[in-house]
Coordinates of C-alpha atoms and ligand atoms in Angstrom, one line a residue:
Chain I
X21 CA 92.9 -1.6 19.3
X22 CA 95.6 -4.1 20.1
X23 CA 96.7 -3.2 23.7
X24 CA 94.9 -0.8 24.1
X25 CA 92.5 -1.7 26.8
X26 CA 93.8 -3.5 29.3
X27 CA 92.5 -6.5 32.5
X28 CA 93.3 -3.8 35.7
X29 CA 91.7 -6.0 38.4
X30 CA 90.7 -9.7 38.9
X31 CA 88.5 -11.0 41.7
X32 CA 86.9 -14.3 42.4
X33 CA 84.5 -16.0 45.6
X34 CA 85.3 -20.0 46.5
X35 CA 84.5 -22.4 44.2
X36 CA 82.6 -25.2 44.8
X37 CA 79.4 -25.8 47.4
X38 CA 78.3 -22.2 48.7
X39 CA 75.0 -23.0 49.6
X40 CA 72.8 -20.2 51.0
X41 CA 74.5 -17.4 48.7
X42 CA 72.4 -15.7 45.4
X43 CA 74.2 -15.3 42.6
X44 CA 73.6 -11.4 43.9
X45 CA 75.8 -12.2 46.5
X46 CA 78.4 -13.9 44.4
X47 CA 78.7 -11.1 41.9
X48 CA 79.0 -8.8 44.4
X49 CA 81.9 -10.4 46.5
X50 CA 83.8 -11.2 43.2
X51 CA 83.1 -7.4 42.2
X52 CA 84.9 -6.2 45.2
X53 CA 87.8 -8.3 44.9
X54 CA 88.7 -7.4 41.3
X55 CA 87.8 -3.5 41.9
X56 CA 90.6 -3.8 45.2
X57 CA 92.7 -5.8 43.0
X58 CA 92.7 -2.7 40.1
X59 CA 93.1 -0.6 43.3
X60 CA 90.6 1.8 42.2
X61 CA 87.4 3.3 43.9
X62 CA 84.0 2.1 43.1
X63 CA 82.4 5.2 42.0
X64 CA 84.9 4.8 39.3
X65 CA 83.3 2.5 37.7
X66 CA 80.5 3.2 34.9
X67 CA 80.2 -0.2 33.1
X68 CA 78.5 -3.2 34.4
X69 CA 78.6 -6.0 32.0
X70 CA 76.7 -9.3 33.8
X71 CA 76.4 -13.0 32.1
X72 CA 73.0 -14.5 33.1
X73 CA 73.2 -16.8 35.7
X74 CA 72.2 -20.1 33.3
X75 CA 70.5 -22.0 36.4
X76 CA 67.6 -19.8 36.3
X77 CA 67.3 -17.2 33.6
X78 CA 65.1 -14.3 35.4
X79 CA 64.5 -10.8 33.0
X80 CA 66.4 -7.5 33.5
X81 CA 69.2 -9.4 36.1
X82 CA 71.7 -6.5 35.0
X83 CA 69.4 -3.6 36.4
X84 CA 68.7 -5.7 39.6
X85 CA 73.0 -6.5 40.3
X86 CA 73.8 -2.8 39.5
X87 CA 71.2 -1.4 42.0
X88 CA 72.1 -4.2 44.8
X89 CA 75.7 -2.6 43.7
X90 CA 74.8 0.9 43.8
X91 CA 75.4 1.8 40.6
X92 CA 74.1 3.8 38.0
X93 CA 76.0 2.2 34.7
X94 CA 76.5 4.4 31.2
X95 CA 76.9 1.0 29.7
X96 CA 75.8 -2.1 30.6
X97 CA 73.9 -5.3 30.2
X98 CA 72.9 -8.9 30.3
X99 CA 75.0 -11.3 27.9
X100 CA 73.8 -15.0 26.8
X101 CA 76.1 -16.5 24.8
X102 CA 76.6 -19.8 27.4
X103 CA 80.3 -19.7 28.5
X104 CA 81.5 -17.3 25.8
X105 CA 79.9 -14.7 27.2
X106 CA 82.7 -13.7 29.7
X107 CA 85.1 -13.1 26.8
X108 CA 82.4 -11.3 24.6
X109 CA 81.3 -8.9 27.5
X110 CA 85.3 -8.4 27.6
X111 CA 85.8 -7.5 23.6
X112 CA 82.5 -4.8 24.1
X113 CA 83.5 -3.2 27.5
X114 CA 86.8 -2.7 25.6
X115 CA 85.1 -1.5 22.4
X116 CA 83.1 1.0 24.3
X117 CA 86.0 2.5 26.2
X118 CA 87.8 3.1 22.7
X119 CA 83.7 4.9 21.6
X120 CA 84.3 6.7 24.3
X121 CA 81.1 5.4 25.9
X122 CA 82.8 4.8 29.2
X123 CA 85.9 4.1 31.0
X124 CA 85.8 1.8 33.5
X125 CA 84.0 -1.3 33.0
X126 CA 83.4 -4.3 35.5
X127 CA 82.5 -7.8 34.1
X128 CA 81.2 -10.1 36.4
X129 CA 79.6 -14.1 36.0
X130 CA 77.9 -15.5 39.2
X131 CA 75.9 -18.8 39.2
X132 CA 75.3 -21.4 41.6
X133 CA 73.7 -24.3 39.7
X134 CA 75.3 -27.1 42.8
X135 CA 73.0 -25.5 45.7
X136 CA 70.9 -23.9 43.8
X137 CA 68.7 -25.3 40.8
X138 CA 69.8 -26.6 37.5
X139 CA 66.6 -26.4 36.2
X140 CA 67.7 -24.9 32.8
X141 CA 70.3 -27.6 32.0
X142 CA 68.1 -30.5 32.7
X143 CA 64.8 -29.7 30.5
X144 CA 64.2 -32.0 27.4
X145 CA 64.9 -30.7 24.1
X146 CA 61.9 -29.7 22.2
X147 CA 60.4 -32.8 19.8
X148 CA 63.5 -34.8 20.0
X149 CA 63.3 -35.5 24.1
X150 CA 61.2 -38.0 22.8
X151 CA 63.7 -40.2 21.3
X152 CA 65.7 -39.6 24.9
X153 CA 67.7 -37.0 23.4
X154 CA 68.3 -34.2 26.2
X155 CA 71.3 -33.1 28.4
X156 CA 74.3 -30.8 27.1
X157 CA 76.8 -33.5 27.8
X158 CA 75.1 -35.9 24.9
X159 CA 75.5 -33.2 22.6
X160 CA 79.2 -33.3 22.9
X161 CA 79.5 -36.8 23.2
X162 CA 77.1 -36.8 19.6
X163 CA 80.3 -34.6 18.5
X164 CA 83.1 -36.4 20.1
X165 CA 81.8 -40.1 18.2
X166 CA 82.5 -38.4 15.2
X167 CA 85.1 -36.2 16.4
X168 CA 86.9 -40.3 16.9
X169 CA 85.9 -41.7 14.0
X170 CA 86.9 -38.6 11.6
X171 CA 90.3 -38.1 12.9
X172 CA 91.2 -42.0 13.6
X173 CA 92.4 -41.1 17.3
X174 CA 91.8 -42.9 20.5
X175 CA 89.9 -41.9 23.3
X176 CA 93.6 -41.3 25.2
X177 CA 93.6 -38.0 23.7
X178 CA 91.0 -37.1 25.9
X179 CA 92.7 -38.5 29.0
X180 CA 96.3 -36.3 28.1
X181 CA 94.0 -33.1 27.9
X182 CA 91.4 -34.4 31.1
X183 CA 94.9 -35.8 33.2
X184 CA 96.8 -31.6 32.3
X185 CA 94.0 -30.0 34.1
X186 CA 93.6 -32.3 36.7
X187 CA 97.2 -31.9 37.6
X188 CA 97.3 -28.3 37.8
X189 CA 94.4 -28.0 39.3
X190 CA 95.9 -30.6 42.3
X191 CA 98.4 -27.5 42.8
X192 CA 95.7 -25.0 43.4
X193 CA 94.4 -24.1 46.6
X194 CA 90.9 -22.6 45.1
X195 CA 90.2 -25.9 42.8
X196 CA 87.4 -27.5 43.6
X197 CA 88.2 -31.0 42.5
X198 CA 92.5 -31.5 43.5
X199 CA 92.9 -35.1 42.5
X200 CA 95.0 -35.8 40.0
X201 CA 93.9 -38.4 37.5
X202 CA 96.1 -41.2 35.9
X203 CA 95.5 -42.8 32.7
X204 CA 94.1 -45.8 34.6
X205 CA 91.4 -44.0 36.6
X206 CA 90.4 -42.3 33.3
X207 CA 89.5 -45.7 31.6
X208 CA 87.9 -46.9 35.0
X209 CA 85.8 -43.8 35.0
X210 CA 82.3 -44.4 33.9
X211 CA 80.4 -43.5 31.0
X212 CA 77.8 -40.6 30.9
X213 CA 76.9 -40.9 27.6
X214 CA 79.2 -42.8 25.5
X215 CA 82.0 -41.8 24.6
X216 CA 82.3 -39.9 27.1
X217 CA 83.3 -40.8 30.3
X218 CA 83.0 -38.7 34.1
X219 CA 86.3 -38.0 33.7
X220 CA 85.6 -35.9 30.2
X221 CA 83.3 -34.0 32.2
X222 CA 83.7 -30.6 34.1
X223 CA 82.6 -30.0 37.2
X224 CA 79.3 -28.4 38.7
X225 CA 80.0 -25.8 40.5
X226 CA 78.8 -22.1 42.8
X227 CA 81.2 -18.9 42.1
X228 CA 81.2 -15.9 40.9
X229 CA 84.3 -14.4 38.8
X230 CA 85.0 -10.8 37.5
X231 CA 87.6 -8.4 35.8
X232 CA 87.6 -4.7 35.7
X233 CA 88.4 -3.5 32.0
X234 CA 89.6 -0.2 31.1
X235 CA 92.2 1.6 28.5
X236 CA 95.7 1.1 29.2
X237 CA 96.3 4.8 29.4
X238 CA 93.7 5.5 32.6
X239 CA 95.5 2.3 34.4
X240 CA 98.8 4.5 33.7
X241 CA 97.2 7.4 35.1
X242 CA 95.1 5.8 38.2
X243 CA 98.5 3.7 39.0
X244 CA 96.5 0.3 38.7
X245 CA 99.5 -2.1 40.1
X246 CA 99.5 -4.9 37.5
X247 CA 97.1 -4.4 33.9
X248 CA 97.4 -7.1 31.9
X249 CA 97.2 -5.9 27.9
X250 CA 94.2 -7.5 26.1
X251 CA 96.1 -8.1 22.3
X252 CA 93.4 -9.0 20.4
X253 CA 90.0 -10.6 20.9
X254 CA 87.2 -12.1 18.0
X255 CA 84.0 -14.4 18.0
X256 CA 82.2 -16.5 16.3
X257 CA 78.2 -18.6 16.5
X258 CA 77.5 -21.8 14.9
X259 CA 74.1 -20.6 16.3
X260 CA 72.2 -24.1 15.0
X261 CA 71.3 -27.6 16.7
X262 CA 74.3 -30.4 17.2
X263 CA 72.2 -32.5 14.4
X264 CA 72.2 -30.2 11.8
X265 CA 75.5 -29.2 11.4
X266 CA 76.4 -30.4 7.9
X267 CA 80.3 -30.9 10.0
X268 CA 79.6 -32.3 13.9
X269 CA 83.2 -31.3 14.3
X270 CA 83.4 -27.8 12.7
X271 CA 82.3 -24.8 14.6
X272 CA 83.0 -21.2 14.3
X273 CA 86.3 -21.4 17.1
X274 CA 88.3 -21.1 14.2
X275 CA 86.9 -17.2 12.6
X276 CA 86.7 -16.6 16.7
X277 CA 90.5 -17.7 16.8
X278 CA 91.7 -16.1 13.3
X279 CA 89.9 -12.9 14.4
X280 CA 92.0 -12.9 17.5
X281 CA 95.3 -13.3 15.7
X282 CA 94.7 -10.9 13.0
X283 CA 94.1 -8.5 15.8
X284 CA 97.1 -9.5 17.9
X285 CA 98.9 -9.4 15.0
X286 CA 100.3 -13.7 16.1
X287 CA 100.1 -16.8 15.4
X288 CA 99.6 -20.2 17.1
X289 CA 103.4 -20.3 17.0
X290 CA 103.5 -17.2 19.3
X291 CA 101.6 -18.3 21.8
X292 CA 103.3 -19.3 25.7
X293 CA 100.3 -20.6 27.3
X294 CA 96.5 -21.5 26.5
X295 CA 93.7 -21.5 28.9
X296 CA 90.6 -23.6 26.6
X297 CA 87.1 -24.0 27.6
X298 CA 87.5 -27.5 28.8
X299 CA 83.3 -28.4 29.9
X300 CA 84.1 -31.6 28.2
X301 CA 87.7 -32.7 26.7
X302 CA 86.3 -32.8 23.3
X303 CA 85.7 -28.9 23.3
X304 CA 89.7 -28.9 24.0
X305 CA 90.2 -31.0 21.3
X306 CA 88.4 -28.9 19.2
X307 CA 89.1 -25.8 20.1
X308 CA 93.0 -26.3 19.6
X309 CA 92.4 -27.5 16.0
X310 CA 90.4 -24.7 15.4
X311 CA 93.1 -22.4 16.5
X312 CA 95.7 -24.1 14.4
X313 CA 97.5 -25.0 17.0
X314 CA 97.8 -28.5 15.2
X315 CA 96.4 -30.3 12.2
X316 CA 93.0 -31.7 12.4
X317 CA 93.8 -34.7 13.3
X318 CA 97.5 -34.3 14.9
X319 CA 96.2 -33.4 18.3
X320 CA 98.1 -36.2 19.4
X321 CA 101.6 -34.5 18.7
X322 CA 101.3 -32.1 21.1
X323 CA 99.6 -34.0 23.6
X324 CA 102.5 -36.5 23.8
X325 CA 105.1 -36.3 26.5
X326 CA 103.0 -34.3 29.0
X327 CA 102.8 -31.5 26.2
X328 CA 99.5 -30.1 27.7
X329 CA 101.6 -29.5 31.0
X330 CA 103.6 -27.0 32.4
X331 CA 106.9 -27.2 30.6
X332 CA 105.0 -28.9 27.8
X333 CA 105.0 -27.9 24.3
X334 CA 101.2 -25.8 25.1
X335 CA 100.6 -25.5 29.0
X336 CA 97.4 -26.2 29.1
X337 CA 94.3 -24.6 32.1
X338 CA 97.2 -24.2 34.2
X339 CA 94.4 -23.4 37.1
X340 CA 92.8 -26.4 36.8
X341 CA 90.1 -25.5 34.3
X342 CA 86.6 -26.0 34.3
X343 CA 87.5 -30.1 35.0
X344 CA 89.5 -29.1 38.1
X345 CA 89.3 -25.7 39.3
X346 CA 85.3 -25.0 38.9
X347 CA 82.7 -25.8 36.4
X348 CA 81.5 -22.2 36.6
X349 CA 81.6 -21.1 32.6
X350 CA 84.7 -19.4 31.6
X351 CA 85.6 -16.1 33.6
X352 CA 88.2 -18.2 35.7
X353 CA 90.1 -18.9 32.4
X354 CA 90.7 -15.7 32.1
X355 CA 91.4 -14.4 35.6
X356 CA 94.3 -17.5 35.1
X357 CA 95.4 -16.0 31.9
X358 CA 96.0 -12.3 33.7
X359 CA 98.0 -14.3 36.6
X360 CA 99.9 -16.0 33.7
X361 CA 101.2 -12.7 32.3
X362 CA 101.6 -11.0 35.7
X363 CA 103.7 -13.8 36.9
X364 CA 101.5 -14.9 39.4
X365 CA 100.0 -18.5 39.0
X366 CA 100.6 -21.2 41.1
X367 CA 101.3 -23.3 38.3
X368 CA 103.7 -20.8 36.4
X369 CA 105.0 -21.3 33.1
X370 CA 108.8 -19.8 32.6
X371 CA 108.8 -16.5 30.5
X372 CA 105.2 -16.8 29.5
X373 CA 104.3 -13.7 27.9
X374 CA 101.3 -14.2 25.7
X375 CA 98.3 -16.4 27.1
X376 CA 94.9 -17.3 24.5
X377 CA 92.1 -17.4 26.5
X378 CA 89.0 -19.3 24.5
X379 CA 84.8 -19.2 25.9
X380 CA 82.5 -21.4 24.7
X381 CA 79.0 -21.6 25.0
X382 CA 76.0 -24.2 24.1
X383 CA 77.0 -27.1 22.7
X384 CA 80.0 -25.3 20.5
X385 CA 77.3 -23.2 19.3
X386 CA 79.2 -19.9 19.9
X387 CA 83.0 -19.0 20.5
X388 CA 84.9 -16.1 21.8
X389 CA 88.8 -15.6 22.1
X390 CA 91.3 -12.9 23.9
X391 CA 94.6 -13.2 23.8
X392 CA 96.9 -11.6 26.5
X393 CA 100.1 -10.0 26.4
X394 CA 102.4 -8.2 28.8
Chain W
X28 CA 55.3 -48.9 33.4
X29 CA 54.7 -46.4 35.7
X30 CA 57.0 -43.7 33.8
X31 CA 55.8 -44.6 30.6
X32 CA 52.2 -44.3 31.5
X33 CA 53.1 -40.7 33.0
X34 CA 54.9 -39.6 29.8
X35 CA 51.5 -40.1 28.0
X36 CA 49.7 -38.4 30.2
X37 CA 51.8 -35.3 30.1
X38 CA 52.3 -36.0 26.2
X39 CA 55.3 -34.8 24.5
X40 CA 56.9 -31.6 25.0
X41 CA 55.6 -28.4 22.4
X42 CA 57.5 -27.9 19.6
X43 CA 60.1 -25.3 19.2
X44 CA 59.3 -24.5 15.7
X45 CA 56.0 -23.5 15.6
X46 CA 52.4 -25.4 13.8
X47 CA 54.0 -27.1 11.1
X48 CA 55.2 -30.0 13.5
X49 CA 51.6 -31.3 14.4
X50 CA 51.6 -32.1 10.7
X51 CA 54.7 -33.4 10.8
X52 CA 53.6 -36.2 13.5
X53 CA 50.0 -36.3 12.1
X54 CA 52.1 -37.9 8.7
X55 CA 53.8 -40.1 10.9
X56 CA 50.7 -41.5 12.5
X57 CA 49.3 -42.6 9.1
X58 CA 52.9 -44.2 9.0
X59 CA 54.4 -41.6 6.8
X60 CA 57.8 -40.3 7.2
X61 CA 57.9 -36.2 5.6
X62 CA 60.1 -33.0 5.5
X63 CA 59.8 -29.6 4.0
X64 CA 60.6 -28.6 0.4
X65 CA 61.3 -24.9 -0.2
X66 CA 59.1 -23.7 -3.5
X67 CA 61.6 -20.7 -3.9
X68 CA 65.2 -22.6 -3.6
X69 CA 64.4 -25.9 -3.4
X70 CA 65.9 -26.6 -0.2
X71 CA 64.8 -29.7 2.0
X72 CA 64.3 -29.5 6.0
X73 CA 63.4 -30.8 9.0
X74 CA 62.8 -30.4 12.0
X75 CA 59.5 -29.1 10.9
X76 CA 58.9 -24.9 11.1
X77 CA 57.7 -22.0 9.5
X78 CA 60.3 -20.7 6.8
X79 CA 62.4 -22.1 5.1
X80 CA 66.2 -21.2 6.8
X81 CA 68.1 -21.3 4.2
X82 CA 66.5 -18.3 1.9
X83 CA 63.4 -17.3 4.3
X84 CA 60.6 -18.2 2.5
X85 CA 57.3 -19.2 3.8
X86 CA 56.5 -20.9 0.5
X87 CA 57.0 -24.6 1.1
X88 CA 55.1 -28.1 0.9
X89 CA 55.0 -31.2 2.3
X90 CA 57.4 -34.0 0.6
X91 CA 57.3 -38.1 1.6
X92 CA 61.1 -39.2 2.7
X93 CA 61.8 -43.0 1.0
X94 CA 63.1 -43.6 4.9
X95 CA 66.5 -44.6 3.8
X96 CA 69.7 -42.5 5.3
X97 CA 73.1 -42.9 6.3
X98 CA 74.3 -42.6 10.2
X99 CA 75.6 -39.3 11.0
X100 CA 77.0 -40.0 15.0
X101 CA 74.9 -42.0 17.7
X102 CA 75.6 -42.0 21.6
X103 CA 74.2 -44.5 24.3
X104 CA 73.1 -42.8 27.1
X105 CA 74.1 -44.3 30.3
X106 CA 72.9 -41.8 32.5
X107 CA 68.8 -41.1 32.5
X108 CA 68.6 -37.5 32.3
X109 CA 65.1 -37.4 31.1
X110 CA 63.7 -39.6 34.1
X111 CA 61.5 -40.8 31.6
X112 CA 63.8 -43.4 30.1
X113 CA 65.3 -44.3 33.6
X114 CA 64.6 -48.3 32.5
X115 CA 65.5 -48.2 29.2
X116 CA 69.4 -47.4 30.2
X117 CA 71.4 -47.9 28.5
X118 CA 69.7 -46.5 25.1
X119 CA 71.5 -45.0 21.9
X120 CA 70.7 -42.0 20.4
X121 CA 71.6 -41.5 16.8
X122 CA 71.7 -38.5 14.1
X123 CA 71.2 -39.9 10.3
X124 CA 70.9 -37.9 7.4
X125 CA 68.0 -38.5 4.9
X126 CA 68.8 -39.5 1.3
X127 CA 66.8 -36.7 0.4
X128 CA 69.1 -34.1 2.8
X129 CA 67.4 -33.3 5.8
X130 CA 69.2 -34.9 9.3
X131 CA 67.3 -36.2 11.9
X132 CA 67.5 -36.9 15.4
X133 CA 66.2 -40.8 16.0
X134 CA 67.0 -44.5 17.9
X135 CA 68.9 -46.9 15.9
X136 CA 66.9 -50.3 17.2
X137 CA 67.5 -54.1 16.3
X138 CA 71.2 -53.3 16.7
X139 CA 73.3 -56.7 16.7
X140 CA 75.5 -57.2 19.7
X141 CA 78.6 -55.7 19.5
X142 CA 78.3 -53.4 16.8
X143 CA 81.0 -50.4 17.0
X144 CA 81.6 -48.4 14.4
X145 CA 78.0 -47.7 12.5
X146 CA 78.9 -44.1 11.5
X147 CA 78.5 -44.2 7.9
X148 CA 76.2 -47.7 7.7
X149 CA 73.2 -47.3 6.1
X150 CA 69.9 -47.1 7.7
X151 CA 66.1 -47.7 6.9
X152 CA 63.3 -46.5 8.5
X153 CA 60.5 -48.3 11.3
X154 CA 58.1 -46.0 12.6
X155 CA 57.2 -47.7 15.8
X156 CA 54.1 -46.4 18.9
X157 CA 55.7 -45.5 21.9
X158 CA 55.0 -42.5 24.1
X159 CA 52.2 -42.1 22.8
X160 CA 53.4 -41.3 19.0
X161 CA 54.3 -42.9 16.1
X162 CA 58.0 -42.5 16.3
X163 CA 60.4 -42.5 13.3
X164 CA 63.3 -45.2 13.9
X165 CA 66.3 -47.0 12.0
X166 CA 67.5 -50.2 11.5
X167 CA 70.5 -50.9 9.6
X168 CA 70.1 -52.2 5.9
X169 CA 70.8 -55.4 4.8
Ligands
ZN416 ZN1 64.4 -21.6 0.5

């Protein structure tokens, strides 16, 4: 299947504080853009693939978008996989153009947990709130004690991977957050939940994101202006609590990743530019080691010299990522990715021509990876 | 005060896992700290539930932890998500593993000033009342 479906159209709303709009709304304007970016007509498409807003989880949300959208899907859905849903909804709208199940897919996130409610991140988890134990971010930071104490590195790690998005992200106009961060600001940042600091942490954002998907050949025939070649794509789900993992720091990013190069038919060493699930630095940190891009361990090698920015060693969220450009979970890597291999970021890296795009969802409890091509 | 005493009140959240964890706490109220051992593999668990998830079985029993473990990873919570523990910030939150396999989530307490690095430091167990439950905690060995 390598190449063979392809990213026609991106769209995207503001990121940030859009108070007033439903995640309806959100999905629908991001809809629009990314069908007028493919240049094709709406009635072309037959595929609706939706991520649930997480802020408030309400039943059959895919039915309700596609009739506020008009539309009648052959194929189509809810997906909750966290933040790797985007990537999976991707991988299946491409498998089911290949079945022959449709041909034109859209695949769309909207949530807007900053106006709206966060109702869904904040409850306590089960028995163990008791002890205090609740909120995502002191899952990771559960990981990322360990994460420090197995590998022997220092917290600065995080700040080379939190300082590379911040400083792309100061170049984008649609970044929420366009402050760069120095190594100083880092340390002075406070803790959350230790070891992890604000600065580790993405941001909490409105937006809505969406790609249309279909088979390289119908973008040939429909004149689609710029499709961007998905090479290979794969997953993988820890599925289990933080505290039972017999390995805090091992997850299933690496199958996700391996499953992706098979496809792709690369390797780590192929690989221009990388666009990582960055909710918290440590995910980064993870996520990279995972995909071989380094030794467990040796994350520090690439991260020195500004290797995490563009004209580094591994450009790195070269939008701003989810610390800088908009917490909203994971479509935005992607829609960077395609502007990567058309040419067209703000923050461009020189003769880029494959991009790995990685989704995360949970507390690392499930994975999902694309690469791009040209 | 005043969040404590609501916290009783609304008593602790249900359990995830199903009936198995009211005698899970019941144990711990008479002091005693237990897990699950699979009669079909022989596989030890907690948090309490139903099957065992490792081979599926339903055919387990009750089995009395010594309460000594090793630290797994512990945070300290400097932000009060739970507003519950608003005036207890800032509070650690550990994961140990029990000698006997199963891991835990708990609050390492009687921690000297200072301490760093306890990943790896062995641990014994203090079931202490707060909340309105007996609550299983650690305190480093000797
Ligand atoms: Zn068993």
């Amino acid at each position: 299947m390598r190449g063979r479906a392809v990213i026609a159209g991106i769209g995207h709303t503001a990121f940030g504080k859009l108070p007033g709009r439903s995640t309806i709304s959100l999905n629908m304007e991001a809809c629009r853009k990314a069908v007028a970016d493919a240049g094709v007509e709406k009635d072309r498409v037959d595929a609706l693939f939706v991520k649930v807003p997480t802020s408030r989880v309400e039943m059959m949300y895919g039915q309700k978008l596609a009739e506020a959208m008009g539309m009648t899907p052959r194929v189509g859905g809810v997906w909750d996989q966290g933040g790797a849903s985007n990537i999976s909804m991707i991988s299946f709208a491409a498998m089911a153009i290949e079945a022959g199940q449709c041909e034109v897919a859209l695949v769309t996130l909207a949530d807007n947990p900053r106006t709206g409610t966060r109702q869904a991140y904040e409850k306590p988890w089960s028995d163990d709130a008791i002890f205090g134990w609740s909120s995502v971010v002191a899952g990771y930071a559960m990981i990322a004690r360990r994460y420090l104490h197995d590998t022997g590195l220092s917290p600065d790690v995080f700040a080379d991977i939190a300082m590379a998005c911040r400083k792309h992200g100061a170049n984008n106009p649609h970044a929420q957050l366009r402050l760069p961060l120095t190594r100083d600001m880092y340390g002075d940042s406070p803790w959350v939940v230790e070891p992890l600091r604000r600065d580790d942490c993405c941001l909490v954002s409105d937006g809505a994101a969406a790609v249309v998907v279909m088979s390289a050949e119908r973008a040939k025939a429909l004149n689609v202006p710029a499709p961007v070649p998905i090479l290979g794509f794969g997953q993988g789900h820890s599925s289990c609590d933080v505290p039972l993992r017999p390995d805090l720091t091992e997850t299933m990013a690496g199958v996700s990743g391996r499953t992706a190069f098979a496809m792709a038919g690369l390797g780590p060493e192929h690989i221009d530019v990388a666009q990582i699930y960055d909710c918290f630095t440590i995910t980064v940190a993870m996520t990279l080691e995972a995909y071989s891009f380094c030794r467990k361990g040796e994350l520090g090698r690439i991260a020195a010299d500004g290797g995490f920015e563009v004209g580094g060693r591994l450009p790195l969220n070269t939008s701003g990522g989810l610390l800088s450009e908009t917490g909203m979970p994971g479509l935005q890597l992607v829609l960077e990715g395609v502007r990567q291999m058309r040419g067209s970021s703000v923050n461009q890296v020189t003769n880029a021509k494959t991009c790995i795009v990685s989704n995360q969802g949970g507390i690392m409890h499930t994975h999902s990876t694309m690469i791009l091509g040209q | 005060m005043s969040d404590t005493a609501s916290a009783e009140r609304q008593g602790p959240p249900p359990s995830d896992w199903g009936p198995p964890g009211d005698a899970y706490w019941a144990a711990l109220d008479e002091g005693r700290l237990t897990f699950q051992r699979c009669g079909a593999c022989g596989n030890g668990w907690l948090p309490p539930r139903t099957e065992c998830p490792r081979c599926w079985s339903p055919d387990w029993r009750w089995e009395k932890a010594e309460g000594t473990a090793t630290v797994v990873s512990w945070v300290i919570y400097h932000t009060a998500f739970d507003k519950r523990f608003q005036e207890r910030l800032p509070y650690n939150v550990a994961v140990v593993e029990l000698d006997e396999g199963p891991r835990m989530v708990t609050n390492l307490v009687d921690l000297p000033d200072g301490q760093q690095d306890l990943i790896g430091r062995r641990v014994e167990l203090v079931v202490q009342r707060d909340l309105g439950r007996a609550l299983p905690r650690f305190r480093l060995s000797p």
